Short mmCIF file of C-alpha atoms in Angstrom, two decimals:
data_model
loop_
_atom_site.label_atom_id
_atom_site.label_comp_id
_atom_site.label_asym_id
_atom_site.label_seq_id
_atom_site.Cartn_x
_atom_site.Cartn_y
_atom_site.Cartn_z
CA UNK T 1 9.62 16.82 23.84
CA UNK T 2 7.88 16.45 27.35
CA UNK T 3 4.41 14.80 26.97
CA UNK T 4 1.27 13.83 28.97
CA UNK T 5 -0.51 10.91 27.38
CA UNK T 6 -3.84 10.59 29.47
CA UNK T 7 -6.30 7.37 28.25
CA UNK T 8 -10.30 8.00 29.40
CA UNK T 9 -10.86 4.15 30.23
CA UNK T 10 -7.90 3.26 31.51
CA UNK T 11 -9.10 -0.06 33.03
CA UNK T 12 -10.98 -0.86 29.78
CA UNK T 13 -10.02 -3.43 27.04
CA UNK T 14 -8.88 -1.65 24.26
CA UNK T 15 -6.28 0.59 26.58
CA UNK T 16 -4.90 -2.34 28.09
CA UNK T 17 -5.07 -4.81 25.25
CA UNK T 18 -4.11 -2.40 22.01
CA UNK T 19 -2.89 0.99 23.28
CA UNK T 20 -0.23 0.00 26.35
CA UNK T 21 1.17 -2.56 24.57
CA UNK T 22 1.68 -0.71 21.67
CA UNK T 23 3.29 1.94 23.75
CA UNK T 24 5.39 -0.57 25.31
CA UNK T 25 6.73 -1.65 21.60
CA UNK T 26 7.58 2.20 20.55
CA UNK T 27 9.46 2.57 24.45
CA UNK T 28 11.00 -0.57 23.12
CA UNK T 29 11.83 0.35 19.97
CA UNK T 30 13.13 3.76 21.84
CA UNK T 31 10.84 5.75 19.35
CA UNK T 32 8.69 7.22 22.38
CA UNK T 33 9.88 10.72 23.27
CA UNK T 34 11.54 10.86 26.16
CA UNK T 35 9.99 13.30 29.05
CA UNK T 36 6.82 11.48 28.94
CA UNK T 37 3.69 10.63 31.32
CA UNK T 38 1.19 8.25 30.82
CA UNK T 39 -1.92 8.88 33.03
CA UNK T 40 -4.96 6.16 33.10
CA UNK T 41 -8.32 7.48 34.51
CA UNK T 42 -10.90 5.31 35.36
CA UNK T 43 -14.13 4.98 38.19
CA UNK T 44 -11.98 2.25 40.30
CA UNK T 45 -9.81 3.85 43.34
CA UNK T 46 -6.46 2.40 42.58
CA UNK T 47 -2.88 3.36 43.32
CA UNK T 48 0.06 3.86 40.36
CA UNK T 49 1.21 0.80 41.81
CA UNK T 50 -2.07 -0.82 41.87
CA UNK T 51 -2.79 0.23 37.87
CA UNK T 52 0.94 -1.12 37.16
CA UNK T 53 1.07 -4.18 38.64
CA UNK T 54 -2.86 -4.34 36.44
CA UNK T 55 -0.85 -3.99 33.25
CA UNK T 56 1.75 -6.37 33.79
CA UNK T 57 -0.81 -8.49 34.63
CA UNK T 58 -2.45 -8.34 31.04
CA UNK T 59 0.92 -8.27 29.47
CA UNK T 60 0.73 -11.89 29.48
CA UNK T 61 -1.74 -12.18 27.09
CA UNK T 62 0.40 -10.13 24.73
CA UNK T 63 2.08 -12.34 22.13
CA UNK T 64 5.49 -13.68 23.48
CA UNK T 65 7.89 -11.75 21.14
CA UNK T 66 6.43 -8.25 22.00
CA UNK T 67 5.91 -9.12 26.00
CA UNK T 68 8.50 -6.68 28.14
CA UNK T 69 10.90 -9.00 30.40
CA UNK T 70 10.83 -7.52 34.07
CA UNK T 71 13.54 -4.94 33.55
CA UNK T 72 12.46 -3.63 30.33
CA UNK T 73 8.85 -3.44 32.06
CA UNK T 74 10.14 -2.13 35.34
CA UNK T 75 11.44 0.62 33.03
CA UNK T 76 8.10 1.20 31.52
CA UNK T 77 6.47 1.17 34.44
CA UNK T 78 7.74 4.56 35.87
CA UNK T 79 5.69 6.12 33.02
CA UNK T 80 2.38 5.19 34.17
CA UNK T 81 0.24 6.68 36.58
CA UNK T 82 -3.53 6.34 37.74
CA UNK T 83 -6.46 8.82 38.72
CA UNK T 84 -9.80 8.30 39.81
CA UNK T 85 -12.42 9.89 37.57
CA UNK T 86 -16.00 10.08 37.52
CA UNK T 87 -16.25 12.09 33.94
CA UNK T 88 -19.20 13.62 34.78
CA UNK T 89 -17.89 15.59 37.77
CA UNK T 90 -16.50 18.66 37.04
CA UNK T 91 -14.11 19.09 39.99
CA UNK T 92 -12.35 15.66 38.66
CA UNK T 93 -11.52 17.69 35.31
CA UNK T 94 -10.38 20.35 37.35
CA UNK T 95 -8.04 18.01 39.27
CA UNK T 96 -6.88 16.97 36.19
CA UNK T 97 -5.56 19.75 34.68
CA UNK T 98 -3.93 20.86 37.95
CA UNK T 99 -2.21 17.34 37.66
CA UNK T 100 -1.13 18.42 33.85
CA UNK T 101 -0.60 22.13 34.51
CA UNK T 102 2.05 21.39 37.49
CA UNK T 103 4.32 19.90 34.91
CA UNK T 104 3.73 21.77 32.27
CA UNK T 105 4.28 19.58 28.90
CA UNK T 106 4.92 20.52 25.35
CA UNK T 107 1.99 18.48 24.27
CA UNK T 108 -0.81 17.06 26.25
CA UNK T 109 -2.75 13.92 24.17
CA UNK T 110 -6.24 13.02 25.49
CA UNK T 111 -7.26 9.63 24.44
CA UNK T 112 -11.04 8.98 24.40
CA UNK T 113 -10.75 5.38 25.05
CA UNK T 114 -14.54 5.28 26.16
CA UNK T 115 -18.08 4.30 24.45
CA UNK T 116 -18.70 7.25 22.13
CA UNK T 117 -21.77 8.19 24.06
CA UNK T 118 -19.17 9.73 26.26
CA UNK T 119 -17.64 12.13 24.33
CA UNK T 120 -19.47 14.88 24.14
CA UNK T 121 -19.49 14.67 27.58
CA UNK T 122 -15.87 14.22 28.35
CA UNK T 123 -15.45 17.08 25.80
CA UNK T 124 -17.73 19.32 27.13
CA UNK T 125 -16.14 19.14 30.29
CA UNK T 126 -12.37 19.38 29.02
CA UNK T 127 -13.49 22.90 27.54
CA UNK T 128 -15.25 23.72 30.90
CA UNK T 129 -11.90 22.86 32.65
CA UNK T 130 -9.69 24.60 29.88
CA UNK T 131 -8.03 21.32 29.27
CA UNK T 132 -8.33 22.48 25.49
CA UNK T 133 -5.27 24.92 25.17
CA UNK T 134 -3.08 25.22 21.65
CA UNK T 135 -0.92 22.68 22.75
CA UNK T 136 -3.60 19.55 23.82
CA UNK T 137 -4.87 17.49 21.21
CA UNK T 138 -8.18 14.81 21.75
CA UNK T 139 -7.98 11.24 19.84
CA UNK T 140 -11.42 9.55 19.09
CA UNK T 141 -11.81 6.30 18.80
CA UNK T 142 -14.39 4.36 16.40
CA UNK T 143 -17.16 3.85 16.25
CA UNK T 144 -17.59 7.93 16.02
CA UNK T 145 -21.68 8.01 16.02
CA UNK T 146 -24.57 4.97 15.22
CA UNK T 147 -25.92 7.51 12.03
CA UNK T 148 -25.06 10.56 10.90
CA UNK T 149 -27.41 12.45 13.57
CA UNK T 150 -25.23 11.08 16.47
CA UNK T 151 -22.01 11.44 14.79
CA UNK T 152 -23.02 15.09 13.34
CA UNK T 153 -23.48 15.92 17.15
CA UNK T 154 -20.33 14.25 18.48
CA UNK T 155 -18.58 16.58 15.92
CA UNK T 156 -20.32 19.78 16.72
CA UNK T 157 -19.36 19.46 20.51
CA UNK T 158 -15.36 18.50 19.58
CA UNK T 159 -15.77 21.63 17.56
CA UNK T 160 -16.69 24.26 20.00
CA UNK T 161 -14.03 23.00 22.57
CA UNK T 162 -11.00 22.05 19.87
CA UNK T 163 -10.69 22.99 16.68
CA UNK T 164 -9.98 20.89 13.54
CA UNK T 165 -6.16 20.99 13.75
CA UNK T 166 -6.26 19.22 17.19
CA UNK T 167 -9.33 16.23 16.58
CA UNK T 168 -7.65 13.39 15.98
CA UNK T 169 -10.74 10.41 14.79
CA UNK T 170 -8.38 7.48 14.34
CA UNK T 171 -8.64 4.65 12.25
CA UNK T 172 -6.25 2.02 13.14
CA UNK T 173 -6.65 0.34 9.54
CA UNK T 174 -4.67 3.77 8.45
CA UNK T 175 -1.73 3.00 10.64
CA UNK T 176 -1.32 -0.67 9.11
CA UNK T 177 2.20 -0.62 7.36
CA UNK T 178 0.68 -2.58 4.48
CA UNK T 179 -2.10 0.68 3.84
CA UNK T 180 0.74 3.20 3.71
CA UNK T 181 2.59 0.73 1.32
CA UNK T 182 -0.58 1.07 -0.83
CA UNK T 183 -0.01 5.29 -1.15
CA UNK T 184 3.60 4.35 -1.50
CA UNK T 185 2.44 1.81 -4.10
CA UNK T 186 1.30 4.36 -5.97
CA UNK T 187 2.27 7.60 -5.54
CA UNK T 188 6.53 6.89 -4.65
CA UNK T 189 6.44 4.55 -8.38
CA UNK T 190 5.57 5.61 -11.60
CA UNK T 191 4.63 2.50 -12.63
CA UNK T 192 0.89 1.73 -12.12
CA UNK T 193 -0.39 4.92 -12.20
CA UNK T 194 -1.03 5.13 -15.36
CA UNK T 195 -3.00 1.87 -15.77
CA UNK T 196 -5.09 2.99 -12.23
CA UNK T 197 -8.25 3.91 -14.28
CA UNK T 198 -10.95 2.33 -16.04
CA UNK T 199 -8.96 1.90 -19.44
CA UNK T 200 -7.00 -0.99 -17.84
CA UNK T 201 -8.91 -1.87 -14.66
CA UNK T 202 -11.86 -3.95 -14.55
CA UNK T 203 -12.86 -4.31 -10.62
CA UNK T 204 -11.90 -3.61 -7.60
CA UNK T 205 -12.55 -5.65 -4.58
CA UNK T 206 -11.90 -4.92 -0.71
CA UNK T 207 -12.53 -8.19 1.54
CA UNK T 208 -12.13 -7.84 5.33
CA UNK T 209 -12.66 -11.22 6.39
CA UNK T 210 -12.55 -12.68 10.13
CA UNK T 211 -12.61 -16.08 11.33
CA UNK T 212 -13.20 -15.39 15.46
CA UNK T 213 -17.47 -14.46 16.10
CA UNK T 214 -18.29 -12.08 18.21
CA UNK T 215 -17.02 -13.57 20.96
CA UNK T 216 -18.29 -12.12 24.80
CA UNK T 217 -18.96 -8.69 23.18
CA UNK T 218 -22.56 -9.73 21.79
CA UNK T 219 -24.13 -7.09 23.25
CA UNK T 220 -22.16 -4.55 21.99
CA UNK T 221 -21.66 -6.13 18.40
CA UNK T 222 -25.56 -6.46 18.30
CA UNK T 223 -26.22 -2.53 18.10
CA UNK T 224 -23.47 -2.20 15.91
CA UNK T 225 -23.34 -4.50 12.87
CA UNK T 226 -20.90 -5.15 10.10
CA UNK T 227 -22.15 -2.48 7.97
CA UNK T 228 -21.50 0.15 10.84
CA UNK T 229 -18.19 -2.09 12.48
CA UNK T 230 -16.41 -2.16 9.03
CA UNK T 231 -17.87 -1.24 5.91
CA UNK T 232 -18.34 2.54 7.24
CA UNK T 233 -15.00 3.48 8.53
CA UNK T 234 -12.05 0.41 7.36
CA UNK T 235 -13.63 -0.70 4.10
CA UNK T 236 -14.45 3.08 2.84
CA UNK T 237 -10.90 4.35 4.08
CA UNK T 238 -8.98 1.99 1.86
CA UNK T 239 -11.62 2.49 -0.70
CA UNK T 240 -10.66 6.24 -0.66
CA UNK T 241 -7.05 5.04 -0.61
CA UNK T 242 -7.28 2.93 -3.35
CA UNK T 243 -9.46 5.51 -5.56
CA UNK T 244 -8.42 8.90 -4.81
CA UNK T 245 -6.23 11.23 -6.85
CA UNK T 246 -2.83 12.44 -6.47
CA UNK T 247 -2.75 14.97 -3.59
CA UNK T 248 -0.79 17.92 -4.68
CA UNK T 249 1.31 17.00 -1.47
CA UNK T 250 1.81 14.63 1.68
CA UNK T 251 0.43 17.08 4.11
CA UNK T 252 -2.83 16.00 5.84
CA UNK T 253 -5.42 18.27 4.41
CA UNK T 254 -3.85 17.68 0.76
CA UNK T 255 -4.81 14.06 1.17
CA UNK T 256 -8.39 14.34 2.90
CA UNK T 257 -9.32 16.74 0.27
CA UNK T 258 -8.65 13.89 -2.15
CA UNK T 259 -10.34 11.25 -0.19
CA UNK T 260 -13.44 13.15 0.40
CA UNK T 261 -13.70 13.78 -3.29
CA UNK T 262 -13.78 10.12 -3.76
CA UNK T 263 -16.61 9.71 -1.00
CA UNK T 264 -18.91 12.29 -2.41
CA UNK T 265 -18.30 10.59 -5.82
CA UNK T 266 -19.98 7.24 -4.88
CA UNK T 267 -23.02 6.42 -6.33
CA UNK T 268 -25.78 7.21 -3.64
CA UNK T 269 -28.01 3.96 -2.56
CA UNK T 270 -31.44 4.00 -3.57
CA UNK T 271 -34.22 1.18 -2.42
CA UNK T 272 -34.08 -0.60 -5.88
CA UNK T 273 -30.44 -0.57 -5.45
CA UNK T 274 -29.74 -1.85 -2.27
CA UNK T 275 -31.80 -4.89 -3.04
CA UNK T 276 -30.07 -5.58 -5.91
CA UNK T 277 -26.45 -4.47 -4.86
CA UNK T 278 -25.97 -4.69 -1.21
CA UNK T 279 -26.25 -8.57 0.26
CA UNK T 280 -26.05 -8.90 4.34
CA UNK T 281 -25.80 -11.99 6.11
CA UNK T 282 -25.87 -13.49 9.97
CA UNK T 283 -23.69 -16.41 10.30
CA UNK T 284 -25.58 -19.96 11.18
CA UNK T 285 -23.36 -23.11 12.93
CA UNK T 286 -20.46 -24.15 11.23
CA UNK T 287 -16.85 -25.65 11.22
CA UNK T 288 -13.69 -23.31 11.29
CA UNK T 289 -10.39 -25.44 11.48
CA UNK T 290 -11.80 -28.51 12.22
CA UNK T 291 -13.69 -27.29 15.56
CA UNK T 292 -17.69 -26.60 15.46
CA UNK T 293 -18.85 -22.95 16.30
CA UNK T 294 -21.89 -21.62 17.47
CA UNK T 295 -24.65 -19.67 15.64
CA UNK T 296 -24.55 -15.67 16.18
CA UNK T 297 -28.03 -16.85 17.29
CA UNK T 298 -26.20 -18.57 20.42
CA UNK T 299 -23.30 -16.59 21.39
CA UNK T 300 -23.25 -14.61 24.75
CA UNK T 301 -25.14 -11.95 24.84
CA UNK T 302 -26.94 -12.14 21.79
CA UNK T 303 -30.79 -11.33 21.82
CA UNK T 304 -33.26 -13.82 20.63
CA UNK T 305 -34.38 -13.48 17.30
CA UNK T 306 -31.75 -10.67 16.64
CA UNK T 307 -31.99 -9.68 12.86
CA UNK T 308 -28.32 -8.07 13.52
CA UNK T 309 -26.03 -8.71 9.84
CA UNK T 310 -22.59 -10.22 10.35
CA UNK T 311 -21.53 -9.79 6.88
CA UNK T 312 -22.12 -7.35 4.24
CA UNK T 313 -21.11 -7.36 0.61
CA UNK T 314 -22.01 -4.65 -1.67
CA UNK T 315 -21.33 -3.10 -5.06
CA UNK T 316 -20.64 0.85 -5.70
CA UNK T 317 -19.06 2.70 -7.93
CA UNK T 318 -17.07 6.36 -7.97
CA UNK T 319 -18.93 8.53 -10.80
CA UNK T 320 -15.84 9.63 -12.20
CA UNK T 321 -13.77 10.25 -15.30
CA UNK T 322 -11.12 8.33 -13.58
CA UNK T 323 -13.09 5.01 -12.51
CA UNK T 324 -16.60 5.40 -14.51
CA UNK T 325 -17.86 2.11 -14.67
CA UNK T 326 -15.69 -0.16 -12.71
CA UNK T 327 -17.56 -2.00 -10.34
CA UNK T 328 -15.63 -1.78 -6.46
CA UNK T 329 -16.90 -4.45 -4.34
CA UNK T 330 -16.43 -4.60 -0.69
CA UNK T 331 -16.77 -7.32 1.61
CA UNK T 332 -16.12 -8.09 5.23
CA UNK T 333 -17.89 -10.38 8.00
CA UNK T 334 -16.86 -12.81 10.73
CA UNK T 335 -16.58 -16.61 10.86
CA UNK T 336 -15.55 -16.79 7.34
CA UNK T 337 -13.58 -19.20 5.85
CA UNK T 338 -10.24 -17.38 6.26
CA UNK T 339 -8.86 -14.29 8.62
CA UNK T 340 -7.30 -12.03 6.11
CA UNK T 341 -7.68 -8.33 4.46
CA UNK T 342 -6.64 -8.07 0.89
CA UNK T 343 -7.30 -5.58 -2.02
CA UNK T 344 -7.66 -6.76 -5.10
CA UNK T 345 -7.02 -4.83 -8.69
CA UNK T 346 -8.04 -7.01 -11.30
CA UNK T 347 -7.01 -5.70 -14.37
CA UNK T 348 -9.25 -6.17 -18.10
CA UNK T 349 -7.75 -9.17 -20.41
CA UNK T 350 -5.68 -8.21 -23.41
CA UNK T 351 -7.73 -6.81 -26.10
CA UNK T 352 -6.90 -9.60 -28.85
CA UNK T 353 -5.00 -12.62 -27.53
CA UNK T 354 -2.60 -14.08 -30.09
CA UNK T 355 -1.73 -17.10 -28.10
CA UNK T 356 -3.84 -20.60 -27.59
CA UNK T 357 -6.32 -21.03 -24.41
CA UNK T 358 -8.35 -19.36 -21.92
CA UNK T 359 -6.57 -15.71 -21.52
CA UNK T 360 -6.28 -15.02 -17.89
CA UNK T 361 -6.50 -11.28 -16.98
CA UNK T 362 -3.44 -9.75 -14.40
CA UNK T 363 -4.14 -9.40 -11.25
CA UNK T 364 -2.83 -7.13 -8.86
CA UNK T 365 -3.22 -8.57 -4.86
CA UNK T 366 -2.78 -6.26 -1.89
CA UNK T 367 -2.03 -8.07 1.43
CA UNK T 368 -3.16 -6.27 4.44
CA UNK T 369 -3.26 -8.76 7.07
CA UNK T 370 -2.23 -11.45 8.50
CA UNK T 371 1.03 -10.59 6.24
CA UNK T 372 1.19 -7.93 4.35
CA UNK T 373 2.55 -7.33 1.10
CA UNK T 374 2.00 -7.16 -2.98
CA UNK T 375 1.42 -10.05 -5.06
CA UNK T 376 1.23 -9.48 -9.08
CA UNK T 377 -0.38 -12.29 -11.21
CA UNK T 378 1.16 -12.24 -14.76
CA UNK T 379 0.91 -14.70 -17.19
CA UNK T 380 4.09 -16.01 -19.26
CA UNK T 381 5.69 -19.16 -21.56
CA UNK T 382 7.38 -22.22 -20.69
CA UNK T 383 9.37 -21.97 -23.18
CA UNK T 384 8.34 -25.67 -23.90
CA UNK T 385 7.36 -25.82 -27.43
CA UNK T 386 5.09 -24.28 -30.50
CA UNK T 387 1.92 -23.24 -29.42
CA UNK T 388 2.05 -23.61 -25.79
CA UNK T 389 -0.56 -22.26 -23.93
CA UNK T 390 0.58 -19.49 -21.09
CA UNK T 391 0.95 -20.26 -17.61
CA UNK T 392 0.46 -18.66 -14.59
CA UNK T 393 3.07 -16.60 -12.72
CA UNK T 394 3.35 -14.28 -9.74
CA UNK T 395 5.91 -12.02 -8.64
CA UNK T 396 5.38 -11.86 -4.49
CA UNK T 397 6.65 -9.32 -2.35
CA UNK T 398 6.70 -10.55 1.58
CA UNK T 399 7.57 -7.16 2.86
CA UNK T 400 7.99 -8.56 6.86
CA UNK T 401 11.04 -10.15 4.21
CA UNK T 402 11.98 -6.64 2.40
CA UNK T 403 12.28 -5.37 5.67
CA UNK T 404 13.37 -7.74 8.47
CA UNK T 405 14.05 -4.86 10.85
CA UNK T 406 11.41 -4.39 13.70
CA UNK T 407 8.16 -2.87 11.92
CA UNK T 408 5.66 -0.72 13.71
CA UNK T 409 2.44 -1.69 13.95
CA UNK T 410 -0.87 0.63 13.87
CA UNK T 411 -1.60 1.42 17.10
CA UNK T 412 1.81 2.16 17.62
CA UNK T 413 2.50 4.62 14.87
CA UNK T 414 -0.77 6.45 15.43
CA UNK T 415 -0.06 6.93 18.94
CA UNK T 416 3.32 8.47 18.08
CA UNK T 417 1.48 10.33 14.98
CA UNK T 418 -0.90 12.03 17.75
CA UNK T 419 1.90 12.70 19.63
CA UNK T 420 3.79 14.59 17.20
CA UNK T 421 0.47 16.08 15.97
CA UNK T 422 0.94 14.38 12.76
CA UNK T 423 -2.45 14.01 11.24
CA UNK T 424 -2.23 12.94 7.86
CA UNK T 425 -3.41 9.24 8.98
CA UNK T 426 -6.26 10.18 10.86
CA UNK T 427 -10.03 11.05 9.52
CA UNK T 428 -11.23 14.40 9.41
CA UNK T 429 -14.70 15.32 10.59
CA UNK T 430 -16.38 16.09 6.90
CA UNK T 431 -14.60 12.62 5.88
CA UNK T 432 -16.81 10.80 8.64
CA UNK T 433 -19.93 12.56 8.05
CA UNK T 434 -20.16 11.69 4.15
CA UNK T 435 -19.13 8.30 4.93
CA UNK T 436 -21.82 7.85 7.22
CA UNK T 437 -24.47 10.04 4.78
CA UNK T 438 -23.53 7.11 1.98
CA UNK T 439 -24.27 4.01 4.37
CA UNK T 440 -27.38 5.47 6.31
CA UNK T 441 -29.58 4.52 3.59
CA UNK T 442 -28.68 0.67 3.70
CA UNK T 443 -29.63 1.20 6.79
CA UNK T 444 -33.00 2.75 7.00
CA UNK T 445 -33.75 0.29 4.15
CA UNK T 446 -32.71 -2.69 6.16
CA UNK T 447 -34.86 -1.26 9.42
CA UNK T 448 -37.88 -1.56 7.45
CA UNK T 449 -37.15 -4.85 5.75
CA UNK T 450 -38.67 -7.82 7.37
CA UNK T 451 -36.58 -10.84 5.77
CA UNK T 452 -33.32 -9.79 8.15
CA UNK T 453 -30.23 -11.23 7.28
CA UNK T 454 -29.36 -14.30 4.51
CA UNK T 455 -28.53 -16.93 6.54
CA UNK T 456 -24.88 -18.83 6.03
CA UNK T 457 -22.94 -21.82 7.31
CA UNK T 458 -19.82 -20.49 9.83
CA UNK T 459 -16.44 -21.12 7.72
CA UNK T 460 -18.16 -20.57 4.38
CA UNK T 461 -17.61 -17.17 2.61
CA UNK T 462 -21.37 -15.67 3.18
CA UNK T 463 -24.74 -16.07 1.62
CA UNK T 464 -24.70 -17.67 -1.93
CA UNK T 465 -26.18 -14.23 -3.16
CA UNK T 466 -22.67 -12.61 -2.59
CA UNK T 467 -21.52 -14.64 -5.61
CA UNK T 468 -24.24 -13.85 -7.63
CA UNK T 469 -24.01 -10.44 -7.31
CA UNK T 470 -20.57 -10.03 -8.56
CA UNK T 471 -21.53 -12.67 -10.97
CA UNK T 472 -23.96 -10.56 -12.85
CA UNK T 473 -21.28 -8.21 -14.01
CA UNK T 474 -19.20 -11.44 -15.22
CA UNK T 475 -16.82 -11.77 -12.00
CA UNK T 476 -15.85 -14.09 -9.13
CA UNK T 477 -13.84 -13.24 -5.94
CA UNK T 478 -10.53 -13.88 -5.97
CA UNK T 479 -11.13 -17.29 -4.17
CA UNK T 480 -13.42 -18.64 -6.79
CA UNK T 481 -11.19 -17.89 -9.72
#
């Protein structure tokens, strides 16, 4: 299957730090269809020689096991070309699509690798030029919108140049091996589907947690927040994941149906409940392994006095029959104490323990990064004697172990999902819109709040008041049981 693969940004960060080498891996890994192009476009005048020798540049700073020796990336290399673009020229589109049309691929994939102020522009302009035929498809990246209002508009231009079928809003989360474990978890075993209700399940928690700060992107990360970075699009994906029902089948529409059930079952925010339920923090000078970091105060590009959150924690539920009552908490920020992404199903405790001590409930741990796999906390005898009390055991499931073959990672099958036009992993425009119409009041309630953020040390786990609100309905996170 002939393809054109063209990235808008071509020069920028994400292409040339996730998306090429994630190409590189699935050329590797001879899972790229043969017959393919891939064009960059970007404002610099450059040569295919010139953007080549600009990749294998960066490829150094790709980690050594997935970095091309000079043959494989000589190979490579013949894929890629370069045009100039200034997107808001019309005559550059029309170039474009002479460059696409004298080939004349099966599928043409048009990466919006850009600041999402962009697209409607770039779309509007790929409809003007008829670069929106039954055989292209458009990928948007996050963030898509800063409210609803932007991303209702970003939406309603995609939609009078392309229709549904052929949007493609990705989420890398969805690509992560370890999230498509999770439907496999469930929906490929009949074994924990029945307990996944409130009958046996007592929370749920979600933590995203990073360990880096923001880093040189300051500017950008101050008009975006954790709420908006993570809680909107990662957190509430595998909260759909986690929480949905069975689709009827693993076709795409089957499963957003599902999902978007889930998201217009949450219970809505109100301002008594987002002071009681919803906890946001900006990180303060700390320690991370043994080396001091700075304030988000005093990182580049950070305005004074910013009142921007770097961690959120909140509490919802999904008014269902499934899940009525259970408390899901989600959690994410940066400079916490650990980098990882977990889900975590604690189950209720036995209804009448027969044997001597504290019962322990089970626990069911999800492992999304920096491994991923399945952990299940049971409890069970010694054997050592009358009376014993029961200890602790866990069955663990490394599934980089289960599976030592070469995995894909998430750019990597999402890029080949687009290309195949495979869009059960990527979010659908109704999804995004009731994601956003759950967060904006948090939102609106924190623009009008003067207090700002809770202050907390760098390496610690948040504000104090994250505990304390999971601690009013009797629980702990997982790392403070």
């Amino acid at each position: 299957m002939a393809f054109d693969l063209v990235f808008f940004g071509g020069t920028g960060d994400l292409t040339w730090r996730k998306l090429m080498p994630a190409l590189f891996q699935a050329f590797r890994h001879g899972k790229l269809p043969p017959g393919g192009r891939i064009l960059a476009v970007a404002r610099d005048e450059r040569s295919d020689g010139d953007y080549r020798n600009f990749i294998k540049e960066r490829f150094v700073e790709v980690e050594s096991a997935k970095r091309p020796s000079d043959e494989e990336f000589a190979r490579f290399a013949d894929l890629l070309h370069y045009r100039r673009m200034d997107l808001s020229q019309p005559e550059h589109y029309a170039g474009l699509k002479q460059w696409i049309d004298e080939r004349g691929a099966d599928t043409v994939v048009l990466y919006l690798a850009t600041a999402p102020y962009l697209f409607p522009v770039i779309c509007e302009q790929l409809g003007a030029a008829g670069l929106n035929g039954p055989n292209v498809r458009v990928v948007l990246e996050k963030p898509l919108g800063h409210d609803l209002a932007s991303a209702q508009q970003i939406n309603r231009v995609v939609r009078s140049v392309f229709s549904e079928a052929q949007a493609f809003r990705i989420d890398h989360y969805l690509g992560k091996p370890s999230v498509q474990n999770l439907m496999a978890l469930r929906f490929g075993n009949a074994l924990f589907e029945p307990l996944w209700r409130r009958e046996s399940i007592a929370n749920i928690q979600i933590t995203l947690a990073e360990g880096l700060g923001v880093g040189t992107r300051g500017d950008f990360y101050d008009q975006t927040g954790a709420l908006r970075d993570m809680i909107q699009n990662h957190a509430l994906q595998l909260l759909t994941m986690i929480a949905m029902e069975p689709p009827s089948t693993n076709d795409a529409d089957a499963i957003r149906d599902e999902k978007l059930k889930v998201l217009k079952s949450l219970r809505p925010f109100t301002p008594e409940s987002v002071a009681r339920d919803v906890v946001r923090g900006q990180y303060r000078a700390g320690t991370i392994a043994g080396k001091a970091v700075s304030a988000y105060l005093d990182e580049q590009k950070v305005p004074a006095g910013s009142q921007t959150e770097t961690f959120v924690a909140l509490r919802t539920e999904v008014q269902n029959w499934r899940w009525a009552g259970v408390p899901f908490y989600l959690r994410t920020g940066k400079r916490l104490a650990l980098h990882h992404a977990q889900i975590v199903v604690n189950f209720r405790e036995v209804p009448h323990p027969i044997f001597p001590g504290s019962a322990r409930a089970n626990k069911l741990v999800i492992n999304l990064q920096p491994e991923d796999g399945l952990e299940l906390h049971l409890l069970a005898a010694k054997g050592s004697g009358q009376g014993e009390m029961l200890a602790p055991v866990s069955l663990d499931l490394d599934f980089d172990k289960a599976f030592p073959s070469e995995r894909v990672g998430a750019y990597e099958r999402l890029l080949m999902d687009a290309i195949a036009g495979r869009l059960n992993l990527f979010v659908r425009s109704d999804e995004q819109e009731q994601a956003w119409r759950w967060v904006e009041p948090i939102l609106d309630i924190w623009a009008a709040d003067p207090n700002g953020p809770r202050p907390y040390a760098a390496g610690t786990w948040g504000p104090p008041a994250s505990s304390a609100m999971v601690a009013r309905d009797g629980c702990t996170w997982d790392e403070e049981q």
